[in-house]
Amino acid sequence: MFTQFRLNRFHYWFLSLLVLASLISVQANYDHYTGSFATDTQITIFKNSQPLIPSVKALQLLSLNDQPLMADIIWLQTIQYFGSNSPYANYPALGSMVNTVSELDPKFAYPDQFGMVVLPFIGQADTAEEVGLRAQQNIPDDGILTYYLATVYQLNIKDYKKAAYYYNLAATQPGTPTAAKSLAAISESQVHDSQQDLTAAKIFWQNAIETAENDYEKEQATRWLAQIEIVESLQIAASEYKSEYGHFPSSLQELVNTKFINAIPQSPIHRKLILEPDGTINFDQLQDGI
């Protein structure tokens, strides 16, 4: 679903891209000298590693009343940007690019789906929520979009009341994964509990594997499921350690030293595995060099 594109517009691209390149150059110079750069535009200029996207208003003018066409062009640049490096890297411009596509073409659902799945796992959960709420207004009664918004609330923002609301709403809409009802039940009964969070995450990624539209999506979902299972096994080992010693271990290496685990596992999504004082596993940080 992440790479699907409206191919009937390809014959417009060449001319539009030429005009877009000219506009980018003009606006980059203008913004540089007026000091009105957005954060990810600054990253682009100073690090030369991020794409430079003009403002939505500028793109609307450039589109010549064909905003969906312009949305397609920016979406193509978005997926090229995302695919240019490791899928586990941080992409600071990704949220603004997804937002730009959605504002240009509010009925284009694929970027909204992509944003709600990918953005929370690169530290942009607030942007994913923004994308999801806008999709609720622009594309009502789309079960898969509602489902993904619910997962953002449950897995990333930890607002279980909103998660349950949107899971239950999704269950009444077409296209919703069957996992919605079981995840709604978990959300409704959940006060922050790490094992419950892991259970919900496993259901989500298992469903992602089953509904993957290509091998790439299936591989990434499989890696995330393996990561969640590793985290679950480490938290269980930490709990067993506490049952024996009366406190949680000071590190994962302590679990190895005391034979609760054989070795510290490697993260399939290239994240650092950090044991917190409460026995939970934090894996927000990327491994060095990613």
PDB file of N, CA and C in Angstrom, residues 212-261:
ATOM      1  N   ALA A 212      -0.394  -7.682   4.262  1.00  0.00           N
ATOM      2  CA  ALA A 212       0.646  -7.014   3.475  1.00  0.00           C
ATOM      3  C   ALA A 212       0.363  -7.154   1.981  1.00  0.00           C
ATOM      4  N   GLU A 213       0.573  -6.069   1.253  1.00  0.00           N
ATOM      5  CA  GLU A 213       0.287  -6.056  -0.174  1.00  0.00           C
ATOM      6  C   GLU A 213       1.513  -6.369  -1.032  1.00  0.00           C
ATOM      7  N   ASN A 214       2.687  -6.465  -0.410  1.00  0.00           N
ATOM      8  CA  ASN A 214       3.890  -6.827  -1.167  1.00  0.00           C
ATOM      9  C   ASN A 214       4.913  -7.417  -0.199  1.00  0.00           C
ATOM     10  N   ASP A 215       5.986  -7.965  -0.753  1.00  0.00           N
ATOM     11  CA  ASP A 215       7.003  -8.633   0.061  1.00  0.00           C
ATOM     12  C   ASP A 215       7.708  -7.669   1.000  1.00  0.00           C
ATOM     13  N   TYR A 216       7.901  -6.426   0.558  1.00  0.00           N
ATOM     14  CA  TYR A 216       8.585  -5.448   1.402  1.00  0.00           C
ATOM     15  C   TYR A 216       7.779  -5.178   2.667  1.00  0.00           C
ATOM     16  N   GLU A 217       6.494  -4.906   2.504  1.00  0.00           N
ATOM     17  CA  GLU A 217       5.635  -4.657   3.665  1.00  0.00           C
ATOM     18  C   GLU A 217       5.630  -5.858   4.603  1.00  0.00           C
ATOM     19  N   LYS A 218       5.536  -7.045   4.021  1.00  0.00           N
ATOM     20  CA  LYS A 218       5.493  -8.257   4.840  1.00  0.00           C
ATOM     21  C   LYS A 218       6.794  -8.433   5.624  1.00  0.00           C
ATOM     22  N   GLU A 219       7.911  -8.149   4.974  1.00  0.00           N
ATOM     23  CA  GLU A 219       9.204  -8.280   5.657  1.00  0.00           C
ATOM     24  C   GLU A 219       9.315  -7.306   6.824  1.00  0.00           C
ATOM     25  N   GLN A 220       8.922  -6.051   6.593  1.00  0.00           N
ATOM     26  CA  GLN A 220       9.028  -5.065   7.669  1.00  0.00           C
ATOM     27  C   GLN A 220       8.102  -5.403   8.836  1.00  0.00           C
ATOM     28  N   ALA A 221       6.882  -5.830   8.542  1.00  0.00           N
ATOM     29  CA  ALA A 221       5.951  -6.218   9.607  1.00  0.00           C
ATOM     30  C   ALA A 221       6.476  -7.425  10.367  1.00  0.00           C
ATOM     31  N   THR A 222       7.099  -8.367   9.651  1.00  0.00           N
ATOM     32  CA  THR A 222       7.674  -9.555  10.292  1.00  0.00           C
ATOM     33  C   THR A 222       8.798  -9.160  11.234  1.00  0.00           C
ATOM     34  N   ARG A 223       9.617  -8.212  10.824  1.00  0.00           N
ATOM     35  CA  ARG A 223      10.705  -7.743  11.692  1.00  0.00           C
ATOM     36  C   ARG A 223      10.154  -7.063  12.952  1.00  0.00           C
ATOM     37  N   TRP A 224       9.105  -6.255  12.775  1.00  0.00           N
ATOM     38  CA  TRP A 224       8.524  -5.590  13.939  1.00  0.00           C
ATOM     39  C   TRP A 224       7.883  -6.595  14.900  1.00  0.00           C
ATOM     40  N   LEU A 225       7.232  -7.607  14.351  1.00  0.00           N
ATOM     41  CA  LEU A 225       6.654  -8.628  15.217  1.00  0.00           C
ATOM     42  C   LEU A 225       7.753  -9.347  15.996  1.00  0.00           C
ATOM     43  N   ALA A 226       8.861  -9.669  15.314  1.00  0.00           N
ATOM     44  CA  ALA A 226       9.978 -10.322  15.997  1.00  0.00           C
ATOM     45  C   ALA A 226      10.543  -9.429  17.099  1.00  0.00           C
ATOM     46  N   GLN A 227      10.588  -8.116  16.838  1.00  0.00           N
ATOM     47  CA  GLN A 227      11.067  -7.175  17.860  1.00  0.00           C
ATOM     48  C   GLN A 227      10.159  -7.198  19.087  1.00  0.00           C
ATOM     49  N   ILE A 228       8.871  -7.161  18.871  1.00  0.00           N
ATOM     50  CA  ILE A 228       7.925  -7.172  19.992  1.00  0.00           C
ATOM     51  C   ILE A 228       8.056  -8.472  20.788  1.00  0.00           C
ATOM     52  N   GLU A 229       8.239  -9.587  20.104  1.00  0.00           N
ATOM     53  CA  GLU A 229       8.386 -10.869  20.797  1.00  0.00           C
ATOM     54  C   GLU A 229       9.672 -10.905  21.623  1.00  0.00           C
ATOM     55  N   ILE A 230      10.739 -10.293  21.108  1.00  0.00           N
ATOM     56  CA  ILE A 230      11.988 -10.208  21.873  1.00  0.00           C
ATOM     57  C   ILE A 230      11.783  -9.375  23.130  1.00  0.00           C
ATOM     58  N   VAL A 231      11.144  -8.216  22.971  1.00  0.00           N
ATOM     59  CA  VAL A 231      10.879  -7.341  24.117  1.00  0.00           C
ATOM     60  C   VAL A 231      10.026  -8.065  25.151  1.00  0.00           C
ATOM     61  N   GLU A 232       9.019  -8.782  24.689  1.00  0.00           N
ATOM     62  CA  GLU A 232       8.151  -9.525  25.599  1.00  0.00           C
ATOM     63  C   GLU A 232       8.946 -10.566  26.387  1.00  0.00           C
ATOM     64  N   SER A 233       9.812 -11.305  25.706  1.00  0.00           N
ATOM     65  CA  SER A 233      10.591 -12.350  26.385  1.00  0.00           C
ATOM     66  C   SER A 233      11.565 -11.749  27.397  1.00  0.00           C
ATOM     67  N   LEU A 234      12.140 -10.583  27.079  1.00  0.00           N
ATOM     68  CA  LEU A 234      13.069  -9.940  28.005  1.00  0.00           C
ATOM     69  C   LEU A 234      12.334  -9.404  29.235  1.00  0.00           C
ATOM     70  N   GLN A 235      11.147  -8.862  29.045  1.00  0.00           N
ATOM     71  CA  GLN A 235      10.383  -8.364  30.186  1.00  0.00           C
ATOM     72  C   GLN A 235       9.931  -9.505  31.088  1.00  0.00           C
ATOM     73  N   ILE A 236       9.595 -10.626  30.489  1.00  0.00           N
ATOM     74  CA  ILE A 236       9.235 -11.796  31.303  1.00  0.00           C
ATOM     75  C   ILE A 236      10.439 -12.256  32.114  1.00  0.00           C
ATOM     76  N   ALA A 237      11.625 -12.273  31.483  1.00  0.00           N
ATOM     77  CA  ALA A 237      12.841 -12.675  32.196  1.00  0.00           C
ATOM     78  C   ALA A 237      13.147 -11.713  33.340  1.00  0.00           C
ATOM     79  N   ALA A 238      12.931 -10.402  33.100  1.00  0.00           N
ATOM     80  CA  ALA A 238      13.170  -9.412  34.154  1.00  0.00           C
ATOM     81  C   ALA A 238      12.203  -9.615  35.324  1.00  0.00           C
ATOM     82  N   SER A 239      10.964  -9.979  35.017  1.00  0.00           N
ATOM     83  CA  SER A 239       9.976 -10.235  36.079  1.00  0.00           C
ATOM     84  C   SER A 239      10.352 -11.479  36.881  1.00  0.00           C
ATOM     85  N   GLU A 240      10.839 -12.492  36.195  1.00  0.00           N
ATOM     86  CA  GLU A 240      11.276 -13.715  36.891  1.00  0.00           C
ATOM     87  C   GLU A 240      12.477 -13.421  37.789  1.00  0.00           C
ATOM     88  N   TYR A 241      13.372 -12.570  37.304  1.00  0.00           N
ATOM     89  CA  TYR A 241      14.520 -12.155  38.109  1.00  0.00           C
ATOM     90  C   TYR A 241      14.041 -11.459  39.384  1.00  0.00           C
ATOM     91  N   LYS A 242      13.063 -10.561  39.246  1.00  0.00           N
ATOM     92  CA  LYS A 242      12.543  -9.843  40.405  1.00  0.00           C
ATOM     93  C   LYS A 242      11.893 -10.804  41.400  1.00  0.00           C
ATOM     94  N   SER A 243      11.203 -11.813  40.881  1.00  0.00           N
ATOM     95  CA  SER A 243      10.555 -12.778  41.773  1.00  0.00           C
ATOM     96  C   SER A 243      11.589 -13.504  42.631  1.00  0.00           C
ATOM     97  N   GLU A 244      12.779 -13.708  42.078  1.00  0.00           N
ATOM     98  CA  GLU A 244      13.818 -14.436  42.820  1.00  0.00           C
ATOM     99  C   GLU A 244      14.639 -13.530  43.718  1.00  0.00           C
ATOM    100  N   TYR A 245      14.951 -12.325  43.235  1.00  0.00           N
ATOM    101  CA  TYR A 245      15.879 -11.459  43.964  1.00  0.00           C
ATOM    102  C   TYR A 245      15.202 -10.272  44.664  1.00  0.00           C
ATOM    103  N   GLY A 246      13.937 -10.037  44.376  1.00  0.00           N
ATOM    104  CA  GLY A 246      13.222  -8.954  45.042  1.00  0.00           C
ATOM    105  C   GLY A 246      13.354  -7.603  44.375  1.00  0.00           C
ATOM    106  N   HIS A 247      14.057  -7.533  43.283  1.00  0.00           N
ATOM    107  CA  HIS A 247      14.203  -6.266  42.544  1.00  0.00           C
ATOM    108  C   HIS A 247      14.534  -6.602  41.091  1.00  0.00           C
ATOM    109  N   PHE A 248      14.315  -5.630  40.220  1.00  0.00           N
ATOM    110  CA  PHE A 248      14.621  -5.847  38.812  1.00  0.00           C
ATOM    111  C   PHE A 248      16.136  -5.805  38.587  1.00  0.00           C
ATOM    112  N   PRO A 249      16.631  -6.479  37.580  1.00  0.00           N
ATOM    113  CA  PRO A 249      18.070  -6.428  37.288  1.00  0.00           C
ATOM    114  C   PRO A 249      18.487  -5.027  36.864  1.00  0.00           C
ATOM    115  N   SER A 250      19.760  -4.742  37.036  1.00  0.00           N
ATOM    116  CA  SER A 250      20.270  -3.410  36.691  1.00  0.00           C
ATOM    117  C   SER A 250      20.516  -3.251  35.199  1.00  0.00           C
ATOM    118  N   SER A 251      20.623  -4.364  34.480  1.00  0.00           N
ATOM    119  CA  SER A 251      20.893  -4.310  33.049  1.00  0.00           C
ATOM    120  C   SER A 251      20.524  -5.638  32.401  1.00  0.00           C
ATOM    121  N   LEU A 252      20.492  -5.655  31.097  1.00  0.00           N
ATOM    122  CA  LEU A 252      20.245  -6.913  30.383  1.00  0.00           C
ATOM    123  C   LEU A 252      21.411  -7.877  30.582  1.00  0.00           C
ATOM    124  N   GLN A 253      22.614  -7.331  30.718  1.00  0.00           N
ATOM    125  CA  GLN A 253      23.766  -8.203  30.950  1.00  0.00           C
ATOM    126  C   GLN A 253      23.623  -8.972  32.260  1.00  0.00           C
ATOM    127  N   GLU A 254      22.976  -8.350  33.242  1.00  0.00           N
ATOM    128  CA  GLU A 254      22.744  -9.043  34.514  1.00  0.00           C
ATOM    129  C   GLU A 254      21.844 -10.259  34.315  1.00  0.00           C
ATOM    130  N   LEU A 255      20.890 -10.173  33.377  1.00  0.00           N
ATOM    131  CA  LEU A 255      20.050 -11.332  33.061  1.00  0.00           C
ATOM    132  C   LEU A 255      20.876 -12.455  32.438  1.00  0.00           C
ATOM    133  N   VAL A 256      21.885 -12.073  31.670  1.00  0.00           N
ATOM    134  CA  VAL A 256      22.786 -13.081  31.093  1.00  0.00           C
ATOM    135  C   VAL A 256      23.640 -13.694  32.195  1.00  0.00           C
ATOM    136  N   ASN A 257      24.201 -12.845  33.050  1.00  0.00           N
ATOM    137  CA  ASN A 257      25.098 -13.319  34.112  1.00  0.00           C
ATOM    138  C   ASN A 257      24.409 -14.283  35.067  1.00  0.00           C
ATOM    139  N   THR A 258      23.108 -14.054  35.292  1.00  0.00           N
ATOM    140  CA  THR A 258      22.362 -14.908  36.215  1.00  0.00           C
ATOM    141  C   THR A 258      21.594 -16.026  35.500  1.00  0.00           C
ATOM    142  N   LYS A 259      21.884 -16.204  34.213  1.00  0.00           N
ATOM    143  CA  LYS A 259      21.354 -17.323  33.408  1.00  0.00           C
ATOM    144  C   LYS A 259      19.844 -17.253  33.153  1.00  0.00           C
ATOM    145  N   PHE A 260      19.257 -16.061  33.297  1.00  0.00           N
ATOM    146  CA  PHE A 260      17.839 -15.939  32.960  1.00  0.00           C
ATOM    147  C   PHE A 260      17.641 -15.875  31.437  1.00  0.00           C
ATOM    148  N   ILE A 261      18.670 -15.400  30.738  1.00  0.00           N
ATOM    149  CA  ILE A 261      18.688 -15.474  29.271  1.00  0.00           C
ATOM    150  C   ILE A 261      20.081 -15.921  28.851  1.00  0.00           C
TER     151      ILE A 261
END
